[in-house]
Coordinates of C-alpha atoms in Angstrom, one line a residue:
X18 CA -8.8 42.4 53.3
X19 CA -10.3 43.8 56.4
X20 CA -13.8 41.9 56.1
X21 CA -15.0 39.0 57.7
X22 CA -12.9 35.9 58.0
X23 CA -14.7 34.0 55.9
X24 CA -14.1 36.6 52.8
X25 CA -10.4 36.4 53.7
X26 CA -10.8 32.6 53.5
X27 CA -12.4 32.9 49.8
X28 CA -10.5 34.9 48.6
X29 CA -6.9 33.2 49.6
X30 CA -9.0 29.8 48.0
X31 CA -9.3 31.7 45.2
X32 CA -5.9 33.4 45.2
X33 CA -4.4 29.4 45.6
X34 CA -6.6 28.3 42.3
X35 CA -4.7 31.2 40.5
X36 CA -1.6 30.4 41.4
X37 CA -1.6 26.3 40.2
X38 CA -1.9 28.3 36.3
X39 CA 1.8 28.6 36.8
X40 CA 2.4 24.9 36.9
X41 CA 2.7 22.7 33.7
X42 CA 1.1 22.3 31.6
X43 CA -0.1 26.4 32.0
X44 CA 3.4 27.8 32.4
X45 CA 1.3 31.0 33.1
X46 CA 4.2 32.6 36.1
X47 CA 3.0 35.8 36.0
X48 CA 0.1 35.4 38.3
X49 CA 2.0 34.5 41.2
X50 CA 2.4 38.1 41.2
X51 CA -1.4 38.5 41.8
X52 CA -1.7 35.7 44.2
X53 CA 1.0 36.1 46.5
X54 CA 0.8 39.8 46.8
X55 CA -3.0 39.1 47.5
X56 CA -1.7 36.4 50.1
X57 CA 0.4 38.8 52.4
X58 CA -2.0 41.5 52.2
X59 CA -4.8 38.8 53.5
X60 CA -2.1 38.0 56.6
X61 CA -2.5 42.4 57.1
X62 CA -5.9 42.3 57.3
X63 CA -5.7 38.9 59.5
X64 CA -3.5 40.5 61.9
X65 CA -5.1 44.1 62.1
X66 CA -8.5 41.6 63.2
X67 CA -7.4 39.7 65.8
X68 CA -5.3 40.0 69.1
X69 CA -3.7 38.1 70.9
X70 CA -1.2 35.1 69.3
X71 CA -3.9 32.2 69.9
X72 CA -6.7 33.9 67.8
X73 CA -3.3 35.4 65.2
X74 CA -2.6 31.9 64.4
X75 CA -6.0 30.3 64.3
X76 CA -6.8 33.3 61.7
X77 CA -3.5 32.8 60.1
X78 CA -3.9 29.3 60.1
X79 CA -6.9 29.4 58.0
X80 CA -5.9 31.9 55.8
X81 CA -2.8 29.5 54.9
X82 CA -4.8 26.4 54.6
X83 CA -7.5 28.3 52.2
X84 CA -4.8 29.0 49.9
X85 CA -3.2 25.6 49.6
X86 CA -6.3 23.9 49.3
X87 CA -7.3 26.1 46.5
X88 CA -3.6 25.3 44.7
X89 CA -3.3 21.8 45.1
X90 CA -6.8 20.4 44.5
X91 CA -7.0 21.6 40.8
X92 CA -3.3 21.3 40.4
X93 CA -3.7 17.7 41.9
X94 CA -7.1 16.2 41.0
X95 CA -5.6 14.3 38.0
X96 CA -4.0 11.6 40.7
X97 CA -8.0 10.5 41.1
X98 CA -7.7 9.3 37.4
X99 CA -5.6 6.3 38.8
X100 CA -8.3 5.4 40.8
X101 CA -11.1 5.3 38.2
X102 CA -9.4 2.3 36.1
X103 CA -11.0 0.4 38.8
X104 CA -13.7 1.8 40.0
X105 CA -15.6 -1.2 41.5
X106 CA -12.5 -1.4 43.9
X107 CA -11.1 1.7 44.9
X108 CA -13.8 4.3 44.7
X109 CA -13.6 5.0 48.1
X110 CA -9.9 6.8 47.8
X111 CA -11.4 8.9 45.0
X112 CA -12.6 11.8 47.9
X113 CA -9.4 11.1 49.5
X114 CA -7.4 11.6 46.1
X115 CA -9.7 15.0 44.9
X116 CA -9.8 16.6 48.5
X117 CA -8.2 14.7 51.2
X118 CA -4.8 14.6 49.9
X119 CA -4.9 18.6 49.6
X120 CA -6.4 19.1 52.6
X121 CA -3.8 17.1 54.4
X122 CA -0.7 19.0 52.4
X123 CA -2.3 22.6 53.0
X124 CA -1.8 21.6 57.0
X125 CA 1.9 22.9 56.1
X126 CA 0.9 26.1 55.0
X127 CA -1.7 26.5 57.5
X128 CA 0.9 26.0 59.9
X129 CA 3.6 28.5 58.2
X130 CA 0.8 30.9 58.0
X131 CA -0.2 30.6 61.9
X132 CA 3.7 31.4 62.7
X133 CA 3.6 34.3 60.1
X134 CA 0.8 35.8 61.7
X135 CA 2.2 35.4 65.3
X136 CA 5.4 37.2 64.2
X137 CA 3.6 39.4 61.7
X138 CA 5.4 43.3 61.8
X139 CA 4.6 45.7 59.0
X140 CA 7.5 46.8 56.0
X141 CA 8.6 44.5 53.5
X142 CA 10.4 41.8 56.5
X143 CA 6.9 40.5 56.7
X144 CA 7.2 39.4 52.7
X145 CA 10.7 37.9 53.9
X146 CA 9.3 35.8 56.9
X147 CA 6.2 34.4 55.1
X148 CA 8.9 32.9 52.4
X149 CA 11.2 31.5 55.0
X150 CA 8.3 29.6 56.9
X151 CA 6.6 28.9 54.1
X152 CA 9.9 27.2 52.6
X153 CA 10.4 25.7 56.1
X154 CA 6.9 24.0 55.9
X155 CA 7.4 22.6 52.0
X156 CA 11.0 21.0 53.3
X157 CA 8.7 19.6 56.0
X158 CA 5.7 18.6 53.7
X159 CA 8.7 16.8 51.3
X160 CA 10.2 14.5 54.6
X161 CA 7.1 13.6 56.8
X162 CA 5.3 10.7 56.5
X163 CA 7.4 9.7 53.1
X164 CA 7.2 13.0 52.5
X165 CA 5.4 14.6 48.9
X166 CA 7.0 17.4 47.7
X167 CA 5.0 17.2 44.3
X168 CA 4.2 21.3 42.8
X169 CA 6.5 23.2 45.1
X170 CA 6.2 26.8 44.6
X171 CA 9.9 27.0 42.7
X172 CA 8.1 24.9 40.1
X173 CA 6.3 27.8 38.7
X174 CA 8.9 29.4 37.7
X175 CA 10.1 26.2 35.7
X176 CA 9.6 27.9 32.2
X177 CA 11.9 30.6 32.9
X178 CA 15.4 28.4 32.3
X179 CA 17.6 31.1 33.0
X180 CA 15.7 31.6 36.5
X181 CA 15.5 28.0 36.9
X182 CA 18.9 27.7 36.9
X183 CA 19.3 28.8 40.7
X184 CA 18.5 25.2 41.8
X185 CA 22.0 24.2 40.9
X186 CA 22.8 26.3 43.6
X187 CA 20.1 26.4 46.0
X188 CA 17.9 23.5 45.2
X189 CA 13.9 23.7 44.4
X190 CA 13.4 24.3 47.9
X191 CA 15.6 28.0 47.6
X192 CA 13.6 28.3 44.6
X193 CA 10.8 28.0 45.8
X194 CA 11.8 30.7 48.8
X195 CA 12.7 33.1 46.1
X196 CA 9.7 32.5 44.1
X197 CA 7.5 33.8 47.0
X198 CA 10.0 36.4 47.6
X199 CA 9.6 38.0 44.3
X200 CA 6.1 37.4 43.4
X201 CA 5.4 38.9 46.9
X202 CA 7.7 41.8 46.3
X203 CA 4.3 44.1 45.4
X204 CA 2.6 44.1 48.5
X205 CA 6.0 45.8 50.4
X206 CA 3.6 49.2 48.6
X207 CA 1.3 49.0 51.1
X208 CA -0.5 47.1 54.4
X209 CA -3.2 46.0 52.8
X210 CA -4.5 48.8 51.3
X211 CA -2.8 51.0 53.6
X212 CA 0.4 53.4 52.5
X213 CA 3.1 52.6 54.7
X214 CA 5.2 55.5 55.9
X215 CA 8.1 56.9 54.1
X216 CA 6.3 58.0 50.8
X217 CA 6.3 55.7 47.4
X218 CA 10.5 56.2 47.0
X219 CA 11.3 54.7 49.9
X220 CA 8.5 51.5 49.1
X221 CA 10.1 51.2 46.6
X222 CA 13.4 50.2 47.6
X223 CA 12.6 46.6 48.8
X224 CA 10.7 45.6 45.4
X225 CA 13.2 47.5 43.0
X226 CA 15.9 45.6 45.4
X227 CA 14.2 42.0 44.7
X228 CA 13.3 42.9 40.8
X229 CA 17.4 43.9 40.4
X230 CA 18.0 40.6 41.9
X231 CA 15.7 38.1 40.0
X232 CA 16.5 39.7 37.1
X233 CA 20.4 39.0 38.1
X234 CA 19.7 35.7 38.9
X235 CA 18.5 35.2 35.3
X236 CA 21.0 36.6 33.1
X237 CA 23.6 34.6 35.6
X238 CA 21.5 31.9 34.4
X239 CA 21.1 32.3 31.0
X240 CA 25.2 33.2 30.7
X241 CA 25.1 29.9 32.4
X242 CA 23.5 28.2 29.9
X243 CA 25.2 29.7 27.2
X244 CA 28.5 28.4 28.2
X245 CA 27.3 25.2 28.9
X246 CA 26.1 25.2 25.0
X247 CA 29.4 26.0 23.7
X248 CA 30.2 22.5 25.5
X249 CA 27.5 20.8 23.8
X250 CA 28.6 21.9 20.5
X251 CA 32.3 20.8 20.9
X252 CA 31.4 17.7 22.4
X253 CA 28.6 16.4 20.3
X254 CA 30.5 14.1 18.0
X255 CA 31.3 11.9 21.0
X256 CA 28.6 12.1 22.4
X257 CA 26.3 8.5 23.3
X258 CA 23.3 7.5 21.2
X259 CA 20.5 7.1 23.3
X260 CA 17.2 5.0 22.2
X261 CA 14.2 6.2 23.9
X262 CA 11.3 3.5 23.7
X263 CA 7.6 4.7 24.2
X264 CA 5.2 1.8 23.4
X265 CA 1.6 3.9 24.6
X266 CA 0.5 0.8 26.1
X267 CA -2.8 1.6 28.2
X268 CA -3.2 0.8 32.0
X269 CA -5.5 -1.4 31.6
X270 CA -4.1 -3.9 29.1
X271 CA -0.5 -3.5 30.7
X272 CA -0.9 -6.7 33.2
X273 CA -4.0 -8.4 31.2
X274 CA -2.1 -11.9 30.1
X275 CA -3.6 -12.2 26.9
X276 CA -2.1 -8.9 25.6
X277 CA 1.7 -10.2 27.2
X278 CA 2.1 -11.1 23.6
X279 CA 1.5 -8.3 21.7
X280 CA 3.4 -5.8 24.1
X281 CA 6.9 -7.8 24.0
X282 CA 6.3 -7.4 20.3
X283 CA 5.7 -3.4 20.5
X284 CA 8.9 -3.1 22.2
X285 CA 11.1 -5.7 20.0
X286 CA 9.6 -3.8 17.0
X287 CA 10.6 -0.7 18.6
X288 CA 13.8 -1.4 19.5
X289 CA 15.0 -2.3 16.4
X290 CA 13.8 0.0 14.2
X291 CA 16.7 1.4 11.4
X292 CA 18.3 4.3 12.5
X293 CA 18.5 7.3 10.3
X294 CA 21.9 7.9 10.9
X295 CA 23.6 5.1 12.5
X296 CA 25.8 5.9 15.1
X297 CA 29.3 4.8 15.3
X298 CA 29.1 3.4 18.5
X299 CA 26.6 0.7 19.9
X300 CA 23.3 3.2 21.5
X301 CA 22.0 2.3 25.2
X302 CA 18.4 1.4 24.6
X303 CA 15.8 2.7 27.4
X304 CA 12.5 1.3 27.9
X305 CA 10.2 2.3 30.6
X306 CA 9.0 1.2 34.2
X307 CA 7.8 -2.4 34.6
X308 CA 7.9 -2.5 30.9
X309 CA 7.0 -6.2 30.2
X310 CA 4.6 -7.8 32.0
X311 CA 7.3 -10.6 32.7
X312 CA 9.7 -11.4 35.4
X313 CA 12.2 -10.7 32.7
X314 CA 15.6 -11.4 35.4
X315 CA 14.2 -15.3 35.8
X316 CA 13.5 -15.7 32.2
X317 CA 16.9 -16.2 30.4
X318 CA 15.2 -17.5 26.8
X319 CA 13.5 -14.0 26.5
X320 CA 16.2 -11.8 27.7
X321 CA 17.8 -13.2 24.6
X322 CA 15.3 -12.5 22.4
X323 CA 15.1 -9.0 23.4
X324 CA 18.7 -8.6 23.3
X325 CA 19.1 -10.0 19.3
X326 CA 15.8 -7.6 18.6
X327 CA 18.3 -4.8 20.0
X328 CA 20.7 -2.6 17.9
X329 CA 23.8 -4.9 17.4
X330 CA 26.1 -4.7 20.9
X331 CA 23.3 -2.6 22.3
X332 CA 23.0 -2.2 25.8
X333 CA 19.4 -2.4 27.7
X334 CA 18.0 -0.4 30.7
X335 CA 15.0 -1.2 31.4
X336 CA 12.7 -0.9 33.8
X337 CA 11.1 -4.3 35.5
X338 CA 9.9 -6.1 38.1
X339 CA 12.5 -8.5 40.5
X340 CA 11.9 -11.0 42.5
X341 CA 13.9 -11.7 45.9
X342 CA 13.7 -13.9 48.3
X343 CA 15.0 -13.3 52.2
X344 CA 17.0 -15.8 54.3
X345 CA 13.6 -17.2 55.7
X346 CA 12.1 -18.3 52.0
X347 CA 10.3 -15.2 52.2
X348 CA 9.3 -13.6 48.7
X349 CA 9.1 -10.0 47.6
X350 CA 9.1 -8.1 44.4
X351 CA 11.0 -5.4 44.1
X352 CA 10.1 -2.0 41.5
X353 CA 13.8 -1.4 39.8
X354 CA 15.5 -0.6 36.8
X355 CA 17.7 -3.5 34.9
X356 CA 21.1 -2.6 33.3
X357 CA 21.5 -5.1 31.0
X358 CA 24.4 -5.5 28.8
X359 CA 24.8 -7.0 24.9
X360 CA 25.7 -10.5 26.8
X361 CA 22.2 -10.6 28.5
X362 CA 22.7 -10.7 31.6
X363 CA 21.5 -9.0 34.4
X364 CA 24.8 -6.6 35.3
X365 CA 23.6 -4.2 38.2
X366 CA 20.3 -2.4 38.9
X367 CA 18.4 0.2 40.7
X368 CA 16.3 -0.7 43.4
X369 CA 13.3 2.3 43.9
X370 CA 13.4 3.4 47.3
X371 CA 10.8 5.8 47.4
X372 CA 7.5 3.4 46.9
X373 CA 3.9 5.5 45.7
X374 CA 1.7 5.3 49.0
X375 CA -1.9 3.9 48.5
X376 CA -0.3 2.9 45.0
X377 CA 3.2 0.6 46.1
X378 CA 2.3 0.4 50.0
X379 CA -0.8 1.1 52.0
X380 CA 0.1 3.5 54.7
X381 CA -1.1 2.9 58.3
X382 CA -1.6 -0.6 57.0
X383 CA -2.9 -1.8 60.2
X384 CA -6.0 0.7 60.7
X385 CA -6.5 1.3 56.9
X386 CA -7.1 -2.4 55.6
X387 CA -9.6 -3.8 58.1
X388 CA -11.9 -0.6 56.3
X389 CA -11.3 -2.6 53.0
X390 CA -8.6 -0.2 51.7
X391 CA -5.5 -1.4 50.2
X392 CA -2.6 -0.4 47.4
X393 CA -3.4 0.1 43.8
X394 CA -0.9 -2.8 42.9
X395 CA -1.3 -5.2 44.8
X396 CA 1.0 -8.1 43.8
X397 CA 1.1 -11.3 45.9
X398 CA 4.4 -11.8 47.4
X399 CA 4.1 -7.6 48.1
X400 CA 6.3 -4.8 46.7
X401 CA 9.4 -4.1 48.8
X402 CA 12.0 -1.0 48.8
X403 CA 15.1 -0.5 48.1
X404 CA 18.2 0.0 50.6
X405 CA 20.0 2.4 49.0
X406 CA 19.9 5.5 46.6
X407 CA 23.2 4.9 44.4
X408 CA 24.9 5.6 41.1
X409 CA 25.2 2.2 39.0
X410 CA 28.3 1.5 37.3
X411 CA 28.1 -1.3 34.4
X412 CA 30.6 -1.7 31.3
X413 CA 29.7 -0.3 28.3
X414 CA 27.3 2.6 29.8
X415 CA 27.8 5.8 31.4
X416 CA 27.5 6.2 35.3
X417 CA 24.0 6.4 36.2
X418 CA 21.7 7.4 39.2
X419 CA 17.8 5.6 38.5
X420 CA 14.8 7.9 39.4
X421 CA 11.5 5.4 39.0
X422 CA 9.0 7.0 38.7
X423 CA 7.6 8.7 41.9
X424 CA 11.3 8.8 42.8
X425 CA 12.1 12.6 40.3
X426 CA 9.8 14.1 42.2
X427 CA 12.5 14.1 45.3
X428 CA 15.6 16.5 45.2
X429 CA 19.0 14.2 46.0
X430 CA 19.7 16.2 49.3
X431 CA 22.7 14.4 49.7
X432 CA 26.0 14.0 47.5
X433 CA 26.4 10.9 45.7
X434 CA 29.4 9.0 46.6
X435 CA 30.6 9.3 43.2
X436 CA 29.2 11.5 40.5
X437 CA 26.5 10.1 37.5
X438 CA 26.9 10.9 34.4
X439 CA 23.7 10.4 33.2
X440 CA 20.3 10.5 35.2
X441 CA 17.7 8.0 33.6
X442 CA 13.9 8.1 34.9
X443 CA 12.3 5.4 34.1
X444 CA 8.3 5.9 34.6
X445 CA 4.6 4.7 34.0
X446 CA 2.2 7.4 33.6
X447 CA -0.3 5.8 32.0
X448 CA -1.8 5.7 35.4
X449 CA -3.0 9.6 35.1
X450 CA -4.3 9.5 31.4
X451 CA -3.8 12.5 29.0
X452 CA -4.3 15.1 32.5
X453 CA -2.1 17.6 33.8
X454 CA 0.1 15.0 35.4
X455 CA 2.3 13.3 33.4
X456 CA 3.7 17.2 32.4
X457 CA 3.9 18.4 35.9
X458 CA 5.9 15.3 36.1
X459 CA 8.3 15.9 33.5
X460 CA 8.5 19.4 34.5
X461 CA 9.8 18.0 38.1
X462 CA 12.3 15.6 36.3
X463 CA 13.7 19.0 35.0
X464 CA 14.6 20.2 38.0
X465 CA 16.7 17.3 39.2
X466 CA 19.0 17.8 36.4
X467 CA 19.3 21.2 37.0
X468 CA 20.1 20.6 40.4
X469 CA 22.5 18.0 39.6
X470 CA 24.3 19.3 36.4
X471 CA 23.8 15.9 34.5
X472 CA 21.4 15.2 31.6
X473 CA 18.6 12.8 32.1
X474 CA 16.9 9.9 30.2
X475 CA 13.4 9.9 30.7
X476 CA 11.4 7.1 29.4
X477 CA 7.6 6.8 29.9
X478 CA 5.1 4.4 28.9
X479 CA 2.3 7.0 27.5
X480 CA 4.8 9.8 27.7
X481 CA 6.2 12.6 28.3
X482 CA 9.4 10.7 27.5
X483 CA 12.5 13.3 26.7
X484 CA 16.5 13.5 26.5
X485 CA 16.9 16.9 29.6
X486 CA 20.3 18.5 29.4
X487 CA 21.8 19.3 32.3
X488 CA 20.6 22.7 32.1
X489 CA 17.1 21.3 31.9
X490 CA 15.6 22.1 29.0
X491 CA 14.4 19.7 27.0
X492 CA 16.1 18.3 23.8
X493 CA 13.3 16.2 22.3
X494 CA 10.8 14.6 23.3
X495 CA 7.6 12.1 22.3
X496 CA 4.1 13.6 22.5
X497 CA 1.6 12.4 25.1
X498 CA -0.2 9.2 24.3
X499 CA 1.7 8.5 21.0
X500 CA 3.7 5.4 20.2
X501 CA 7.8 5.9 18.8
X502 CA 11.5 6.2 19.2
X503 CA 13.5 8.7 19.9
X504 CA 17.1 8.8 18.8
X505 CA 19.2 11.6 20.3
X506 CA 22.4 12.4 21.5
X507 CA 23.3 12.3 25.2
X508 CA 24.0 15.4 26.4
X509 CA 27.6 16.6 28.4
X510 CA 27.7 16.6 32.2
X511 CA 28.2 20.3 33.5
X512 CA 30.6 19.9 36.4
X513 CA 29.3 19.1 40.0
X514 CA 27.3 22.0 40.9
X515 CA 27.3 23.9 44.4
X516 CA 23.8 21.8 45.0
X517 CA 25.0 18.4 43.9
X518 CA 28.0 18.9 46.4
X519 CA 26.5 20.2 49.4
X520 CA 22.6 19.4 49.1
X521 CA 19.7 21.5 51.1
X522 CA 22.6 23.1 53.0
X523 CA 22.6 26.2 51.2
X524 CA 18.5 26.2 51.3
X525 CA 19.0 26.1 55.1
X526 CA 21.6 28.8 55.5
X527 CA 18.9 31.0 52.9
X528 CA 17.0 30.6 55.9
X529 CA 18.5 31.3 58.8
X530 CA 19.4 34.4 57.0
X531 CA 15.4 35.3 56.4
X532 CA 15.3 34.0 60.2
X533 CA 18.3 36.6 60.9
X534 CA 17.0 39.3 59.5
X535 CA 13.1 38.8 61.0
X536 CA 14.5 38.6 64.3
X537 CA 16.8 42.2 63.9
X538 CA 13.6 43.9 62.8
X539 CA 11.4 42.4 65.2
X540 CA 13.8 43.4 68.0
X541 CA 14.3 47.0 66.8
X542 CA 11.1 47.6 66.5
X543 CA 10.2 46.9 70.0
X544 CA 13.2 48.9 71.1
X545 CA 12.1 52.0 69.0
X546 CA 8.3 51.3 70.5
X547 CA 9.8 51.6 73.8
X548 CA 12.3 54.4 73.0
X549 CA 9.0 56.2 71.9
X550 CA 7.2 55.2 74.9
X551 CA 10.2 56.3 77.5
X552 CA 10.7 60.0 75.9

C-alpha cells in the first residue's frame, strides 16, 4: 500500500474488478469486504506518500478512478453488444461503450476520492467520509448530463432481501452509503498495515458497532417482510390476474417488415392462450416495449383484432410507439406505454421521459453527428420525451406508474401526487443478448419496488420478465431468451414507505450526518495536535 503509485493504481483496478462479482448475475456480496477494505487502506498509503492537498488529490484521484474503471468495465461491457447488431454502422461507439463510458463514470469516484484524500485523518471516520463522498458523487453521476446511475454500490447487496429492504427507507443511494460503510468496516483494524493506537479492543468497537447495525438492519428487514407476507396470504383471493407476455423476438427481426406478420401472431397466440385456472375476474394483459412493429394507436382494425385475441373483457398494456404532431405540423414519435381497455381504445398512457442516450437521442448532437455518429434508433420524424413522470388512472386497472425501460434504472426522488398501485416496466432487452444485462437490469427494477412499497409488472421482450412484490423479491419469472406466459397474482401494496413519501431526503440528511461527524473529528484532532504542541 506504501509502493509506487502505479502498484496502488493496479491494485484498486483490480480491487474494482472484484467488487462487480457482487452484481447480478454473481450475487457474490461477500467480496466487497475484500475490495473496499483494500480501497481505504490504498487512500493510507496515498496519503502517507504525498504532501500537500494538490499532490493528496491528484494521488487520490487516481486511486478512485482505478477502482471504478476496473468495476464498471466488466460489469458494463455487455451495453457494446447493442452495438454489434450493426456493426457496419456503429462500430465506432464500440470503444466508447467497452472503455469510454467507464472511464467517463469513474470521474465521480476519482473526484470523491481526491476529496477523501484531502480530508484524509486516521481511525475509523476516514471509513465514514469515503462513504459519504463516495455517495455524494453516485447521487451526482445519477443527475448530470441525464444522469446513469446503472450498478450503484447498494446493488450488491441486492440478494440479501432483508438488507435490501433499507431502501424503503433510505433509497439505493443510502444503500449504497451503508454498503461501503460495512464492507469497509475491516480496515478501521489498522492504517494500512499499521496498528492504530488503543490495542485490538478498542479497534474493535467501530466494526463490531457497524456489524451490530447491518445485522439490525436485516432482521428489521426480514420481520418486515414477514409481515408483509401475512398480507399476501389474506389478500390473495382478491387479488388481480396478471398476464405477462414474453414473445423472444430477436433484435434483428423486431423492425424487419417481412417478419411484422409473424410477431403480431406470436403475441395474439400468446395472449390467448387457456388459463389453467381461470380467474374470476377479467386479467390485465402486459406485453413489452414497442411490442409490435405497428403504429398500433392509428390503426383501429388491429387494435380490434388484438383485443378479440385477448382474454374476454381483458384489458391491454402495452408498450408502443406514438405518433404526435406539434402545433406547427411537426411530427415526432414518442416511446410509451398504452393502457388500453376491453373497448379498444386508447384510454391514457405513459410517455418515457428518460430517453437511452446514443440509443433514443444523440447527445451533443451538434459536435457528435458531423463525425458521422448518431442514435441506435434512428426513426424519421425523431423520438421525443415525455413531459411528465405520472401515475395513470384508467377503469378497470389498478393505479399505475410506467417505468420503460431505461426509466427502472432511476429511483422516483420525488412523491407521486397520488400513490400507484402497481408499478409496470415495460422493456426490450433484446438489445444486450443473453449477457449480464438484462439481470443487472431486473435486479435494478427490484429496487424501485422496494423503495416504493408497490409490486411491479415487468414485461420484457427476451426476458427477464417477472411479477416483484413490493418487498422485492421476485414471484416468478420467464427465463432469459425463452418464449411464454406468465399467469400470476398481483401482489398487495405495502403502505407508502418513509422513501416513497419524502424521496432522497433522508439519503441527504445520512449525509450531512457523515459530514457532521468528519468535521467534529477533524477539528478535535487539530485542537488535541495543538494542545500537544502548547504543553
Amino acid at each position: 500500500m506504501a509502493g509506487p503509485a502505479w502498484r496502488r493504481c493496479l491494485v484498486a483496478l483490480l480491487a474494482g474488478g472484484l467488487a462487480c462479482l457482487s452484481l447480478p448475475p454473481f450475487d457474490v456480496w461477500p467480496v466487497l469486504f475484500v475490495s473496499y477494505t483494500i480501497l481505504v487502506w490504498l487512500l493510507d498509503g496515498t496519503v502517507r506518500a504525498r504532501a500537500g492537498n494538490w499532490r493528496r488529490f491528484g494521488a487520490g484521484f487516481a486511486v478512485g478512478w482505478c477502482f471504478a474503471f476496473g468495476y464498471f468495465v466488466p460489469s458494463l461491457w455487455w451495453i457494446s453488444e447493442a452495438f454489434w447488431l450493426e456493426p457496419e454502422k456503429f462500430a465506432a461507439l464500440i470503444p466508447f461503450a467497452v472503455a469510454g463510458l467507464p472511464a467517463y463514470l469513474s470521474l465521480y469516484w476519482g473526484l470523491a476520492f481526491g476529496v477523501a484524500a484531502i480530508l484524509w485523518i486516521a481511525g475509523w471516520p476516514r471509513i465514514l467520509l469515503l462513504a459519504g463522498l463516495i455517495g455524494a458523487g453516485e447521487w451526482f453521476r445519477g443527475h448530470l448530463l441525464t444522469g446513469f446511475p446503472w450498478n450503484l454500490p447498494g446493488y450488491g447487496a441486492g440478494s440479501l432481501d432483508g438488507f435490501s429492504q433499507t431502501a424503503s427507507l433510505i433509497g439505493i443511494y443510502g444503500v449504497s452509503v451503508l454498503v461501503v460503510v460495512v464492507a469497509a468496516a475491516p480496515a478501521a483494524l489498522c492504517d494500512a498495515g499499521k496498528s492504530v493506537p488503543g490495542g485490538l479492543p478498542r479497534r474493535l468497537v467501530f466494526p463490531a458497532l457497524v456489524v451490530a447495525g447491518a445485522v439490525g438492519l436485516h432482521v428489521w428487514g426480514n420481520m418486515r417482510v414477514a409481515s408483509y407476507d401475512a398480507a399476501l396470504a389474506e389478500g390473495a383471493r382478491n387479488a388481480t390476474v396478471v398476464r405477462i407476455i414474453q414473445p423472444n423476438i430477436s433484435q434483428k427481426d423486431k423492425w424487419d417488415p417481412t417478419h411484422a406478420s409473424q410477431i403480431i401472431d406470436t403475441y395474439l397466440r400468446l395472449s390467448g392462450m387457456p388459463f389453467a385456472n381461470p380467474p374470476a375476474v377479467p386479467p390485465i394483459v402486459v406485453w413489452p416495449e414497442s411490442a409490435l412493429p405497428r403504429l398500433i394507436g392509428e390503426e383501429d382494425a388491429l387494435r380490434a383484432r388484438i383485443m378479440a385475441s385477448l382474454p374476454p373483457a381483458s384489458p391491454l398494456l402495452t408498450g408502443g410507439l406514438h405518433r404526435i404532431t406539434d402545433d406547427t405540423g411537426k411530427a415526432s414519435i414518442l416511446n410509451s406505454l398504452l393502457a388500453i381497455p376491453a373497448d379498444g381504445q386508447i384510454a391514457a398512457r405513459h410517455d418515457k421521459v428518460r430517453l437511452v442516450p446514443f440509443g433514443e437521442f444523440l447527445p451533443f448532437q451538434w459536435l457528435l453527428e458531423p463525425l458521422g455518429l448518431r442514435q441506435i434508433v434512428n426513426l424519421p420524424p425523431g423520438f421525443a420525451a415525455g413531459s411528465k413522470d405520472r401515475v395513470v388512472r384508467v377503469d378497470g386497472m389498478p393505479a399505475f406508474a410506467g417505468f420503460i425501460c431505461y426509466e427502472a434504472v432511476f429511483p422516483r426522488s420525488r412523491p407521486y401526487e397520488s400513490r400507484p398501485e402497481m408499478l409496470v416496466n415495460a422493456t426490450n432487452d433484446a438489445w444486450f443478448g443473453t449477457s449480464g444485462g438484462p439481470h443487472q437490469h431486473l435486479g435494478h427494477a427490484r429496487f424501485r419496488a422496494i423503495e416504493q412499497g408497490v409490486p411491479m409488472i415487468r414485461a420484457a421482450n427476451t426476458g427477464i420478465s417477472a411479477m416483484i412484490d413490493a418487498a422485492g423479491r421476485v414471484k416468478a419469472m420467464l427465463a432469459l431468451g425463452t418464449a411464454g406466459h406468465l399467469d400470476v397474482a398481483m401482489p398487495a401494496v405495502l403502505a407508502a414507505t418513509p422513501y416513497a413519501a419524502i424521496g432522497d431526503i433522508g439519503f441527504l440528511a445520512l449525509l450531512v450526518l457523515i459530514i457532521t461527524t468528519n468535521i467534529i473529528c477533524i477539528r478535535m484532532k487539530k485542537f488535541c495536535v495543538q494542545y500537544v504542541h502548547e504543553n
